[in-house]
Amino acid sequence: LIEKLSKEIETGGSDSLVSELKIRFKNCEQMLNSISRSIGSKAMTVDGQKRKLEESEYLLEQRRLFYNKNIVSHPKSKKPEEEIN
């Protein structure tokens, strides 16, 4: 395309090629902007998933602590007949 443009400039018919270049650059710009928005939205999605994972890990750890606390501080209760004897 650049070679065509240089030949057209030499012969004086560059307007159509300049217009074609402008259109191609505009399309490239739109495509790059679209990719940029897509990357941005994916980054937000990843951040959201990371926060959910951290929250789930925190809740899981709280459950483990609660479970371990109850098991250690309240071992299996004695059977009623053992308490009588």
Tab-separated table of C-alpha atoms in Angstrom, residues 38-82:
chain	number	residue	atom	x	y	z
A	38	SER	CA	-11.961	-6.146	26.371
A	39	ILE	CA	-8.698	-6.410	28.291
A	40	GLY	CA	-9.959	-3.861	30.811
A	41	SER	CA	-13.196	-5.745	31.409
A	42	LYS	CA	-11.324	-9.040	31.750
A	43	ALA	CA	-8.990	-7.444	34.288
A	44	MET	CA	-12.013	-6.324	36.315
A	45	THR	CA	-13.458	-9.827	36.079
A	46	VAL	CA	-10.186	-11.335	37.301
A	47	ASP	CA	-10.063	-8.858	40.194
A	48	GLY	CA	-13.637	-9.748	41.136
A	49	GLN	CA	-12.881	-13.452	41.018
A	50	LYS	CA	-9.749	-12.904	43.104
A	51	ARG	CA	-11.793	-11.057	45.744
A	52	LYS	CA	-14.388	-13.854	45.802
A	53	LEU	CA	-11.637	-16.445	46.186
A	54	GLU	CA	-10.050	-14.510	49.049
A	55	GLU	CA	-13.446	-14.176	50.734
A	56	SER	CA	-14.121	-17.905	50.320
A	57	GLU	CA	-10.697	-18.756	51.733
A	58	TYR	CA	-11.360	-16.476	54.702
A	59	LEU	CA	-14.763	-18.060	55.367
A	60	LEU	CA	-13.283	-21.539	55.052
A	61	GLU	CA	-10.574	-20.669	57.567
A	62	GLN	CA	-13.209	-19.284	59.959
A	63	ARG	CA	-15.184	-22.525	59.672
A	64	ARG	CA	-12.051	-24.581	60.314
A	65	LEU	CA	-11.251	-22.545	63.406
A	66	PHE	CA	-14.822	-22.843	64.659
A	67	TYR	CA	-14.890	-26.581	63.993
A	68	ASN	CA	-11.519	-27.188	65.655
A	69	LYS	CA	-12.469	-25.042	68.643
A	70	ASN	CA	-15.682	-26.993	69.186
A	71	ILE	CA	-14.037	-30.399	68.742
A	72	VAL	CA	-11.147	-29.583	71.100
A	73	SER	CA	-13.199	-27.841	73.796
A	74	HIS	CA	-16.154	-30.255	73.588
A	75	PRO	CA	-14.861	-33.764	73.033
A	76	LYS	CA	-17.413	-36.466	72.377
A	77	SER	CA	-19.936	-36.379	75.163
A	78	LYS	CA	-20.249	-39.345	77.441
A	79	LYS	CA	-23.070	-41.759	76.943
A	80	PRO	CA	-25.894	-41.336	79.489
A	81	GLU	CA	-25.139	-44.675	81.191
A	82	GLU	CA	-21.479	-43.643	81.685
